[in-house]
């Protein structure tokens, strides 16, 4: 439709019809769903009438071609102007074919494959009737206590931005109207939801504008620069005001400064939550603040539909604000082609053919192999197929490896660890025992596991967190493995056999009691549908591990937040003239994390040499190059992530001790070498100065090149 047609449609709408476009309710409110769609229970309590439902603009969480078509049919029968519904859902890392959780995808450092995973997720959801996904989630996180760390890709703004772009490209493609196999993306949670105090979900976020702009905003901006159609507000406060009512954030920054003219949506109930936040006396005031801030759709509460009409009538709210929001929603519907075809990609037959197809599982497998990170190996890996192996632990025979944001996926479709191992060794050489549950266990379970382990030459422990121990509302203060599993490790250790721990979890854990006991440790995260196969292939060396951590693993929870790109202090530990006591340090633990950002092992080794700069000086209009020779010095082919960091030695405000600026993932055969070259330009050296000017400083910079954020060679250049 042309803009004129959309505007004329808007003109035909009554105020009621317009306001109703601004509410989003879950699928169970709608007729046509398999669940009850009657005016009972929640609807009545919320003040939702049938009229509101028939005129609402979008639905949350409907899926399946049959169900979505029925909902749309019912809606269109009852909607006076025939305005179709938008169907939105959380397709975060796969619809039915589940890919590794985003934090694991980050560890692949492979944005092409990440893009492909989003493309597949889009295709599966599009044929199942979904139009918009509430992804990518790009909140920067530095605190592993927060349960939602698994939803993001890293602790680094640059890397998060790379993945934000890749996900948006994968979900949306290049033309949503003609390409029915894609879905619109909604970047979330704007802004800084990943920094709640104490790592407790929904908690206060408190940070300077400089910090916000420098570290937290870039990934949202990157998603929008890539054309992301929607933005979701965060639950938290930003500078004292909840995001959903924060005019400076949602209108001044997002719309005015960044020029975003797409649709914004509150997070679930976040408009009404301004009341308990204590910035609105009642729902009405919350609605007022949200619409003034430019929040178009209110998700799952009814403050807009209950209040905006009277606010327009009594002059509190200008009807133009509502018109703007409705027009944005109509434009999105048009962009998705819904006025021509309200069912869009929904296709029962295709759904049966495509969803969870072999090809999709293959990509899920590939991404899972690239996402697992080998963090310790004292020569016990790869396993030999001739070895008798005991596979022990609560994840040995457990399909709970999809992760907390995989509602469309089914645990039954997941390849479990014992299935993966079953393909490697004869059943007579494989002994599987649970050992314990995730948080509890019995003497019998332990005895059975010990008996199994005694029969084997090598013990593989499959350990971790139940998926609901991370994710939304999944914050933990103690981020060790549950006691019962630490006990299982200790008991197994006494058998004096080679022992490998494989971890299934949604956050960087405190690995004490694991890494010091096991001879090898693999962080498998929640690897998704093909998890068991991918992990077995990695452990047996059929695939060489290539994942690298994108979040630091703390030495202990007392260090948190601990991240590689921190500032220096006036009393840095380890400086040549540093005192013994009066330096910035803990008396009882190291300053450094247990495992640094960028770290991961391979079954081969790589040597870095001949680090060079093309010039010792950089001019504003003349980039320099940084090169390094990387040689595979081991016996097998492997992939390496070559990383480049920079430090501005003297800034107007303090600068991080290192910042990732570029990386390249390369594959080398044994003995093969490659010169890896990066281009570095002035633009990459800019930062927010005292007055928030985004510029660079003339002066000296250190460049670091290496396999992770700690093991680096240093070079210096001057920007003139
Ligand atoms: C989450 C969002 C999600 C929304 C809709 C909220 O509770 O914070 O990430 O998109 O629910 O399911």
XYZ file of C-alpha atoms and ligand atoms in Angstrom:
732
model
C 0.000 0.000 0.000
C 1.128 3.533 -0.570
C 1.602 5.879 2.366
C -1.498 7.754 1.217
C -3.578 4.579 1.335
C -2.292 3.761 4.799
C -3.057 7.274 5.987
C -6.537 7.061 4.550
C -7.040 3.735 6.319
C -5.955 5.420 9.529
C -8.488 8.178 8.930
C -11.298 5.653 8.695
C -10.454 4.222 12.096
C -12.365 5.267 15.189
C -10.356 6.268 18.259
C -11.311 2.957 19.870
C -10.061 1.031 16.879
C -6.828 2.966 16.907
C -6.136 2.480 20.578
C -6.910 -1.209 20.298
C -4.174 -1.594 17.704
C -1.763 -0.697 20.483
C -2.397 -3.691 22.726
C -0.714 -7.042 22.372
C -2.147 -10.086 24.077
C -1.014 -13.671 24.242
C -2.476 -16.221 21.843
C -4.675 -17.829 24.481
C -6.952 -14.778 24.395
C -7.933 -15.486 20.817
C -10.609 -17.650 19.300
C -9.121 -20.200 16.992
C -6.400 -21.173 19.403
C -6.342 -24.610 20.872
C -6.663 -23.026 24.316
C -9.879 -21.379 25.432
C -10.613 -18.031 23.802
C -13.495 -16.802 25.893
C -14.159 -13.766 28.011
C -13.274 -15.474 31.228
C -10.471 -15.380 33.733
C -7.577 -13.186 32.708
C -9.471 -11.199 30.097
C -12.198 -10.156 32.436
C -9.743 -9.279 35.164
C -7.732 -7.175 32.752
C -10.808 -5.383 31.458
C -10.437 -6.889 27.990
C -13.617 -7.174 25.972
C -14.353 -9.088 22.799
C -14.354 -5.808 20.939
C -10.806 -5.106 22.035
C -9.710 -8.548 20.945
C -11.314 -8.139 17.516
C -9.603 -4.833 16.992
C -6.253 -5.565 18.549
C -3.224 -5.159 16.393
C -1.006 -8.100 17.249
C -0.762 -11.416 19.054
C 2.035 -12.831 21.161
C 3.162 -16.421 20.994
C 0.791 -17.927 18.418
C 2.396 -20.511 16.191
C 1.613 -23.377 13.877
C 0.110 -22.662 10.448
C -3.277 -24.150 11.345
C -3.654 -22.190 14.563
C -2.423 -18.923 13.125
C -4.673 -19.157 10.082
C -7.650 -19.840 12.365
C -6.803 -16.854 14.571
C -6.392 -14.576 11.553
C -9.623 -15.845 9.984
C -11.600 -15.207 13.131
C -10.031 -11.835 13.506
C -10.771 -10.714 9.977
C -14.380 -11.883 10.231
C -14.844 -9.559 13.156
C -12.599 -6.645 12.294
C -14.627 -3.847 10.675
C -11.835 -2.582 8.435
C -10.209 -5.925 7.770
C -6.884 -4.971 9.336
C -4.880 -8.168 9.781
C -3.171 -9.176 12.986
C 0.584 -9.265 13.363
C 1.746 -12.565 14.815
C 4.797 -12.188 17.030
C 6.769 -14.759 19.006
C 10.130 -15.337 20.652
C 12.172 -17.231 18.094
C 15.461 -16.642 19.805
C 17.759 -19.437 18.655
C 15.533 -21.581 16.522
C 11.869 -22.473 16.201
C 11.744 -26.282 16.226
C 15.278 -26.907 15.039
C 17.068 -25.472 18.031
C 20.515 -23.988 17.610
C 22.920 -23.452 20.493
C 21.926 -20.629 22.853
C 23.145 -17.205 21.688
C 26.028 -17.098 24.184
C 27.247 -20.341 22.645
C 26.713 -19.004 19.139
C 28.911 -16.075 20.175
C 31.642 -18.556 21.108
C 31.695 -19.771 17.501
C 32.949 -16.337 16.402
C 31.235 -17.290 13.162
C 28.760 -14.623 12.149
C 28.010 -16.251 8.782
C 26.788 -19.380 10.478
C 24.900 -17.289 13.034
C 23.168 -15.562 10.135
C 22.333 -18.906 8.587
C 20.838 -20.124 11.865
C 18.603 -17.032 12.004
C 17.588 -17.579 8.388
C 16.528 -21.134 9.189
C 14.738 -20.003 12.339
C 12.930 -17.406 10.225
C 11.936 -19.952 7.600
C 10.609 -22.466 10.128
C 8.633 -19.814 11.962
C 7.374 -18.088 8.807
C 5.819 -21.284 7.437
C 4.344 -21.794 10.895
C 2.590 -18.444 10.652
C 4.866 -16.106 12.608
C 5.553 -12.610 11.264
C 7.850 -11.039 13.838
C 10.411 -12.525 16.169
C 11.379 -10.954 19.478
C 15.041 -11.281 18.669
C 17.891 -10.585 18.566
C 18.483 -9.967 22.235
C 21.719 -7.992 22.252
C 22.013 -6.831 25.857
C 25.637 -6.560 26.910
C 26.295 -8.635 30.024
C 29.166 -8.720 32.458
C 27.525 -10.534 35.318
C 27.032 -14.299 35.052
C 24.671 -14.316 38.011
C 22.056 -12.825 35.693
C 20.113 -15.739 34.226
C 19.723 -14.153 30.829
C 23.435 -14.164 29.988
C 22.734 -17.148 27.742
C 20.523 -14.984 25.519
C 23.286 -12.629 24.511
C 26.457 -13.272 22.536
C 29.197 -11.752 24.684
C 30.585 -9.224 27.140
C 32.027 -7.212 24.266
C 30.230 -4.379 22.459
C 32.016 -4.915 19.151
C 31.396 -8.661 19.022
C 27.774 -8.194 20.100
C 27.332 -5.721 17.277
C 28.756 -8.144 14.724
C 26.284 -10.809 15.829
C 23.395 -8.341 16.151
C 23.830 -7.488 12.490
C 24.164 -11.125 11.466
C 20.973 -12.138 13.267
C 18.987 -9.267 11.774
C 20.204 -10.135 8.273
C 19.320 -13.771 8.833
C 15.836 -13.083 10.191
C 14.809 -10.355 7.799
C 16.659 -10.960 4.535
C 16.571 -8.015 2.179
C 12.887 -7.638 1.329
C 10.245 -8.733 3.790
C 7.415 -8.112 1.374
C 8.545 -10.463 -1.342
C 10.384 -12.942 0.831
C 7.698 -14.761 2.813
C 10.308 -17.018 4.334
C 11.674 -14.286 6.557
C 10.329 -12.565 9.625
C 10.726 -9.054 10.966
C 13.198 -8.750 13.828
C 12.699 -6.914 17.119
C 15.892 -5.976 18.899
C 15.677 -6.066 22.693
C 15.752 -5.052 25.498
C 16.283 -1.360 25.002
C 18.311 -0.432 26.921
C 20.948 -1.872 29.208
C 18.748 -4.664 30.580
C 21.922 -6.739 30.869
C 23.328 -4.685 33.721
C 20.985 -5.228 36.673
C 22.586 -4.570 40.036
C 23.747 -7.753 41.698
C 22.850 -9.761 38.600
C 19.279 -10.035 39.884
C 16.757 -10.031 37.065
C 14.583 -6.920 36.635
C 16.753 -5.034 39.128
C 17.890 -1.416 38.908
C 20.393 -0.423 36.254
C 22.570 2.492 37.156
C 25.284 3.760 34.869
C 26.717 6.901 33.375
C 25.619 8.057 29.962
C 29.188 7.547 28.737
C 29.165 3.912 29.815
C 25.738 3.425 28.284
C 26.776 4.891 24.972
C 30.169 3.275 24.865
C 29.403 -0.277 25.889
C 25.684 -0.930 26.027
C 24.116 0.946 23.106
C 26.337 -0.092 20.159
C 24.734 -3.497 19.593
C 21.170 -2.112 19.508
C 22.367 0.565 17.100
C 24.089 -2.042 14.943
C 20.836 -4.031 14.711
C 18.961 -0.892 13.658
C 21.622 0.063 11.133
C 21.034 -3.359 9.625
C 17.360 -2.465 9.205
C 15.793 -4.147 12.239
C 12.080 -3.340 12.121
C 11.198 -3.241 15.806
C 12.571 -2.358 19.232
C 11.429 -3.759 22.581
C 11.794 -1.742 25.770
C 13.631 -3.088 28.790
C 12.074 -3.756 32.196
C 14.727 -1.727 33.993
C 15.334 1.894 34.762
C 17.768 3.912 32.697
C 19.022 6.890 34.651
C 16.239 6.507 37.184
C 13.351 6.143 34.744
C 11.930 2.802 33.566
C 12.741 2.356 29.883
C 9.065 2.047 28.905
C 8.349 5.552 30.161
C 11.721 7.041 29.391
C 11.259 9.843 26.891
C 14.963 10.674 26.686
C 15.714 7.092 25.759
C 12.771 6.084 23.609
C 11.991 9.346 21.859
C 14.992 11.671 22.064
C 17.677 9.053 21.534
C 15.975 6.276 19.594
C 13.677 8.267 17.353
C 15.270 11.716 17.132
C 18.988 11.032 17.379
C 19.053 7.617 15.707
C 16.152 8.255 13.341
C 14.319 5.007 14.101
C 10.827 5.120 12.633
C 9.801 1.496 13.151
C 7.515 0.020 15.788
C 8.393 -0.078 19.470
C 6.825 -2.478 21.940
C 7.012 -2.635 25.706
C 8.300 -5.792 27.301
C 5.691 -8.015 28.962
C 3.719 -5.856 31.382
C 6.449 -3.236 31.504
C 4.115 -0.263 31.023
C 2.015 -1.120 34.058
C 5.170 -1.966 36.018
C 5.902 1.734 36.196
C 3.483 1.684 39.121
C 5.549 -0.641 41.365
C 8.694 1.077 40.056
C 7.223 4.143 41.711
C 7.152 6.599 38.821
C 3.428 6.366 38.112
C 0.630 6.544 40.662
C -1.624 4.298 38.613
C -2.031 2.504 35.292
C -3.355 5.632 33.639
C -0.273 7.627 34.477
C 1.882 4.740 33.300
C 0.015 4.697 29.969
C 0.502 8.429 29.633
C 4.234 8.182 30.244
C 4.653 5.312 27.827
C 2.791 6.887 24.925
C 4.588 10.180 25.503
C 7.861 8.271 25.435
C 6.893 6.810 22.074
C 6.106 3.217 23.034
C 3.725 2.029 20.313
C 2.507 -1.336 21.573
C 1.811 -2.310 25.156
C 2.486 -5.990 25.713
C 0.204 -7.987 27.995
C -1.241 -5.217 30.142
C -4.197 -2.998 29.319
C -3.175 0.455 30.499
C -3.442 1.881 26.975
C -6.837 0.462 26.090
C -8.283 1.432 29.435
C -6.992 4.985 29.524
C -5.851 6.522 26.266
C -9.312 7.198 24.867
C -10.383 9.313 27.835
C -6.977 11.006 27.860
C -7.543 12.096 24.276
C -11.031 13.301 25.133
C -9.902 15.338 28.104
C -6.889 16.712 26.250
C -4.211 14.970 28.323
C -2.885 13.097 25.303
C -2.752 14.481 21.804
C -4.477 12.126 19.359
C -1.572 12.689 16.986
C 0.616 10.589 19.245
C -1.770 7.681 18.879
C -2.030 8.220 15.145
C 1.744 8.108 14.818
C 1.923 4.808 16.656
C -0.939 3.254 14.699
C 0.531 4.381 11.400
C 3.852 2.760 12.278
C 2.034 -0.497 13.033
C 0.043 -0.325 9.788
C 3.257 0.321 7.879
C 4.874 -2.757 9.372
C 1.831 -4.840 8.408
C 2.121 -3.467 4.926
C 5.846 -4.126 4.746
C 5.139 -7.728 5.630
C 2.555 -7.899 2.865
C -0.282 -8.685 5.265
C -2.854 -6.512 3.517
C -2.398 -8.593 0.367
C -2.034 -11.907 2.153
C -2.880 -11.928 5.869
C -1.592 -15.497 6.266
C 1.752 -14.562 4.745
C 4.059 -17.610 4.843
C 1.730 -19.841 6.916
C 1.523 -23.137 5.097
C 0.558 -26.376 6.776
C 2.121 -28.560 4.097
C 5.398 -26.680 3.916
C 5.489 -26.601 7.696
C 5.445 -30.389 7.765
C 8.180 -30.624 5.166
C 10.520 -27.901 6.305
C 10.385 -27.723 10.056
C 13.132 -29.772 11.685
C 14.346 -30.936 8.286
C 17.578 -32.836 7.820
C 19.230 -29.782 6.287
C 18.252 -27.618 9.245
C 19.518 -30.172 11.722
C 22.779 -30.260 9.795
C 23.304 -26.533 10.339
C 22.333 -26.913 13.999
C 24.962 -29.638 14.257
C 27.629 -27.556 12.580
C 26.951 -24.567 14.789
C 26.953 -26.747 17.898
C 30.378 -28.155 17.021
C 31.697 -24.623 16.629
C 30.106 -23.289 19.825
C 31.496 -25.705 22.389
C 34.678 -24.503 24.052
C 37.418 -26.839 25.225
C 38.862 -25.099 28.276
C 41.162 -27.764 29.673
C 42.858 -30.809 28.192
C 45.675 -32.588 29.976
C 46.140 -34.982 27.085
C 43.072 -37.126 27.709
C 41.178 -35.858 24.687
C 40.373 -36.795 22.019
C 38.933 -40.060 23.257
C 39.811 -43.285 21.477
C 36.968 -45.356 20.071
C 38.693 -48.431 21.447
C 38.400 -47.166 25.047
C 35.719 -48.457 27.356
C 33.877 -45.365 28.473
C 31.565 -44.522 31.357
C 29.150 -41.706 30.571
C 27.929 -40.427 33.885
C 25.900 -37.546 35.208
C 22.496 -35.895 35.059
C 23.052 -34.909 31.419
C 24.134 -38.374 30.244
C 20.583 -39.297 29.259
C 18.819 -35.965 29.202
C 17.170 -33.964 26.435
C 17.227 -30.744 28.457
C 20.003 -29.366 26.275
C 17.980 -26.925 24.193
C 18.188 -23.997 26.572
C 15.578 -21.854 28.288
C 14.382 -19.954 25.180
C 13.362 -22.882 23.041
C 9.611 -23.179 23.618
C 8.990 -24.347 20.038
C 11.580 -27.099 20.338
C 11.017 -30.454 21.885
C 13.410 -32.277 24.185
C 12.356 -35.484 22.463
C 13.886 -34.227 19.226
C 17.222 -33.500 20.869
C 20.134 -35.882 20.353
C 21.163 -36.750 23.907
C 24.719 -37.431 25.030
C 24.179 -41.183 25.339
C 22.814 -41.237 21.781
C 25.866 -39.344 20.539
C 28.181 -41.746 22.341
C 26.163 -44.722 21.095
C 27.318 -43.825 17.577
C 30.962 -43.871 18.635
C 31.431 -46.980 20.681
C 29.955 -50.423 20.883
C 27.201 -50.727 23.454
C 29.339 -53.300 25.273
C 31.999 -50.628 25.818
C 29.637 -47.856 26.919
C 28.355 -47.675 30.495
C 25.762 -45.005 31.166
C 24.612 -43.940 34.630
C 22.938 -40.818 35.945
C 24.976 -40.499 39.124
C 22.616 -37.862 40.494
C 19.820 -35.536 39.492
C 20.679 -31.898 38.878
C 20.304 -30.718 42.464
C 19.580 -33.852 44.437
C 20.610 -37.468 44.321
C 20.432 -40.809 46.049
C 23.008 -43.260 47.350
C 21.765 -45.792 44.779
C 22.393 -43.411 41.891
C 25.911 -42.818 43.132
C 26.608 -46.518 43.632
C 25.342 -47.343 40.168
C 27.578 -44.633 38.691
C 30.623 -45.853 40.588
C 29.990 -49.374 39.366
C 29.715 -48.136 35.775
C 32.878 -46.077 36.112
C 34.814 -49.010 37.515
C 34.144 -51.002 34.344
C 35.511 -48.220 32.115
C 38.932 -46.932 31.145
C 37.798 -43.333 30.941
C 35.028 -41.377 32.645
C 32.994 -38.686 30.898
C 30.874 -36.632 33.268
C 27.887 -34.839 31.734
C 27.041 -32.118 34.232
C 25.330 -28.775 34.435
C 22.342 -26.633 35.214
C 18.734 -27.500 34.457
C 17.626 -25.101 31.745
C 15.301 -23.249 34.128
C 18.292 -22.414 36.317
C 19.164 -19.716 33.810
C 17.042 -17.650 31.434
C 14.463 -15.081 32.480
C 14.031 -14.874 36.249
C 16.889 -17.395 36.504
C 19.443 -15.389 38.471
C 21.712 -17.279 40.839
C 23.971 -15.951 43.576
C 26.033 -19.129 43.780
C 27.217 -19.939 40.289
C 28.996 -23.194 41.065
C 27.601 -26.494 39.937
C 25.080 -27.789 42.462
C 26.732 -29.471 45.463
C 25.496 -32.930 44.541
C 27.321 -32.779 41.194
C 30.522 -31.484 42.790
C 30.262 -34.429 45.112
C 29.839 -36.761 42.155
C 33.038 -35.379 40.614
C 34.937 -35.824 43.879
C 33.758 -39.434 44.193
C 34.706 -40.229 40.599
C 38.101 -38.633 41.037
C 38.940 -41.233 43.681
C 38.828 -43.923 40.998
C 41.989 -42.443 39.489
C 40.881 -42.756 35.907
C 41.102 -40.152 33.150
C 38.095 -37.929 33.718
C 36.454 -35.456 31.349
C 33.738 -33.027 32.368
C 31.245 -31.762 29.807
C 29.136 -28.868 31.006
C 25.609 -27.966 29.946
C 24.714 -24.600 31.363
C 23.534 -21.105 30.553
C 26.173 -18.929 32.183
C 29.887 -18.769 32.910
C 30.182 -20.848 36.064
C 32.597 -20.759 38.958
C 34.450 -23.918 37.934
C 36.171 -24.710 41.189
C 35.645 -28.339 41.994
C 35.434 -29.076 38.271
C 38.445 -27.685 36.463
C 40.871 -28.628 39.220
C 39.525 -32.200 39.388
C 38.859 -33.159 35.784
C 41.638 -33.816 33.269
C 39.663 -32.124 30.545
C 36.690 -29.781 30.535
C 34.420 -28.892 27.672
C 31.896 -26.067 27.959
C 28.998 -27.257 25.804
C 26.467 -24.599 26.946
C 23.005 -25.632 25.760
C 24.049 -26.894 22.333
C 20.548 -27.415 20.890
C 18.847 -30.174 18.931
C 22.035 -31.813 17.666
C 23.918 -31.342 20.932
C 24.741 -34.952 21.827
C 26.063 -35.714 18.371
C 28.142 -32.533 18.202
C 29.686 -33.056 21.637
C 30.504 -36.711 20.961
C 32.146 -35.810 17.644
C 34.252 -33.186 19.412
C 35.256 -35.453 22.286
C 36.286 -38.209 19.868
C 38.216 -35.790 17.669
C 36.064 -36.312 14.579
C 35.718 -32.556 14.731
C 38.408 -30.328 16.212
C 37.092 -27.877 18.850
C 37.278 -24.265 17.705
C 35.002 -22.339 20.096
C 36.467 -19.447 22.083
C 34.870 -17.931 25.182
C 33.063 -14.660 24.694
C 32.523 -14.108 28.409
C 35.170 -14.291 31.095
C 34.724 -17.137 33.572
C 35.153 -15.671 37.059
C 37.654 -17.044 39.502
C 34.841 -16.871 42.009
C 31.550 -15.043 42.278
C 33.197 -12.451 44.542
C 35.023 -11.038 41.492
C 31.857 -10.387 39.529
C 31.582 -8.316 37.407
C 34.858 -9.371 35.842
C 35.416 -8.610 32.167
C 38.430 -8.191 29.948
C 37.761 -4.642 28.735
C 37.830 -2.964 32.131
C 39.537 0.284 33.062
C 42.865 0.600 34.752
C 43.033 2.094 38.257
C 45.492 4.518 39.800
C 47.003 1.548 41.587
C 47.022 -1.289 39.114
C 48.198 -4.639 40.360
C 51.377 -5.913 38.742
C 52.699 -2.502 37.630
C 56.540 -2.374 37.798
C 56.585 0.077 40.738
C 53.498 -1.298 42.475
C 53.435 -1.674 46.242
C 52.642 -5.011 47.792
C 49.541 -3.985 49.695
C 48.138 -0.670 48.519
C 47.154 -1.779 45.048
C 43.771 -2.590 43.578
C 43.419 -6.257 44.408
C 41.670 -8.890 46.499
C 43.616 -10.326 49.413
C 42.201 -13.793 48.854
C 41.743 -14.289 45.111
C 43.468 -13.131 41.914
C 42.206 -10.138 39.947
C 42.146 -12.061 36.721
C 39.263 -14.311 35.764
C 39.770 -18.062 35.818
C 39.303 -18.221 32.046
C 39.771 -15.117 29.954
C 37.705 -13.685 27.151
C 38.686 -15.167 23.812
C 40.160 -18.331 25.297
C 39.661 -21.874 23.997
C 41.750 -24.920 23.147
C 42.078 -27.077 20.070
C 43.542 -30.524 19.395
C 46.263 -28.771 17.489
C 48.542 -25.887 18.454
C 49.058 -22.549 16.758
C 52.167 -20.448 16.810
C 52.003 -16.677 16.423
C 55.028 -14.864 14.998
C 56.162 -11.907 12.923
C 53.641 -9.449 14.359
C 54.046 -6.272 12.326
C 52.548 -2.856 11.738
C 52.638 -1.345 8.258
C 53.596 1.954 9.881
C 54.370 3.311 13.334
C 52.155 6.287 12.657
C 48.544 6.488 11.623
C 46.954 9.484 9.981
C 43.250 10.203 10.110
C 42.840 9.432 6.440
C 45.453 6.690 6.243
C 44.706 3.354 7.898
C 47.544 1.087 8.937
C 47.661 -2.676 8.733
C 48.527 -5.116 11.468
C 49.776 -8.505 10.362
C 50.723 -11.707 12.107
C 51.897 -15.090 10.924
C 49.912 -17.986 12.350
C 51.244 -21.524 11.943
C 49.510 -24.771 12.733
C 52.259 -26.522 14.678
C 50.237 -29.585 15.608
C 49.177 -32.805 13.960
C 45.601 -32.066 12.891
C 43.703 -29.434 10.938
C 42.223 -26.794 13.170
C 40.443 -23.465 13.274
C 41.882 -20.497 15.111
C 40.316 -17.163 16.049
C 43.002 -14.519 15.590
C 42.108 -11.550 17.784
C 43.149 -7.912 17.647
C 42.784 -5.531 20.577
C 43.713 -1.873 21.043
C 44.440 0.369 24.015
C 44.459 4.140 23.927
C 47.323 4.917 26.289
C 46.297 8.431 27.272
C 42.708 9.542 26.893
C 40.672 12.486 28.011
C 38.702 10.012 30.114
C 40.063 6.629 31.200
C 40.060 3.999 28.500
C 39.694 0.198 28.732
C 42.929 -1.719 29.085
C 42.009 -3.573 25.889
C 39.207 -3.391 23.368
C 38.494 -5.976 20.692
C 38.611 -4.258 17.322
C 38.809 -7.111 14.850
C 39.111 -10.883 14.545
C 39.497 -13.497 11.859
C 38.677 -17.159 12.052
C 41.068 -19.183 9.935
C 41.503 -22.867 9.192
C 44.981 -24.347 8.879
C 46.228 -27.814 7.992
C 49.114 -29.276 9.988
C 52.258 -27.321 9.134
C 50.308 -24.706 7.201
C 50.908 -21.023 7.916
C 49.021 -17.898 7.059
C 49.697 -14.203 7.294
C 46.596 -12.681 8.828
C 46.193 -8.986 8.068
C 43.899 -6.497 9.745
C 43.262 -2.930 8.698
C 43.009 -0.419 11.513
C 41.776 3.112 10.985
C 41.193 6.262 12.993
C 37.454 5.673 13.166
C 38.044 2.531 15.225
C 39.898 4.588 17.829
C 37.070 6.990 18.601
C 35.337 7.095 21.940
C 33.057 9.303 23.998
C 35.007 12.189 25.473
C 34.199 14.328 28.492
C 31.404 16.141 26.676
C 30.311 12.943 24.926
C 31.961 13.956 21.668
C 32.768 10.822 19.731
C 36.313 11.489 18.513
C 39.821 10.062 18.712
C 42.943 11.326 20.497
C 46.219 11.983 18.826
C 48.905 10.032 20.678
C 50.109 6.531 21.382
C 48.127 3.310 21.135
C 49.034 -0.275 21.886
C 47.882 -3.001 19.512
C 47.592 -6.525 20.899
C 47.405 -9.591 18.664
C 46.959 -13.139 19.830
C 44.770 -16.175 20.410
C 42.855 -14.638 23.342
C 42.664 -11.465 25.406
C 45.578 -12.493 27.655
C 48.192 -14.160 25.448
C 49.020 -11.296 23.166
C 51.986 -9.691 21.452
C 52.153 -5.907 21.790
C 52.996 -3.261 19.210
C 52.777 0.506 19.455
C 51.776 3.218 17.000
C 51.025 6.885 17.137
C 47.940 8.589 15.771
C 48.882 11.970 14.359
C 10.777 -11.217 28.010
C 11.007 -10.850 26.565
C 10.061 -11.599 25.680
C 8.642 -11.340 26.133
C 7.597 -12.023 25.267
C 9.317 -11.152 28.397
O 9.084 -11.662 29.656
O 11.543 -10.370 28.833
O 12.344 -11.114 26.216
O 10.257 -11.219 24.355
O 8.501 -11.796 27.459
O 7.617 -13.383 25.418
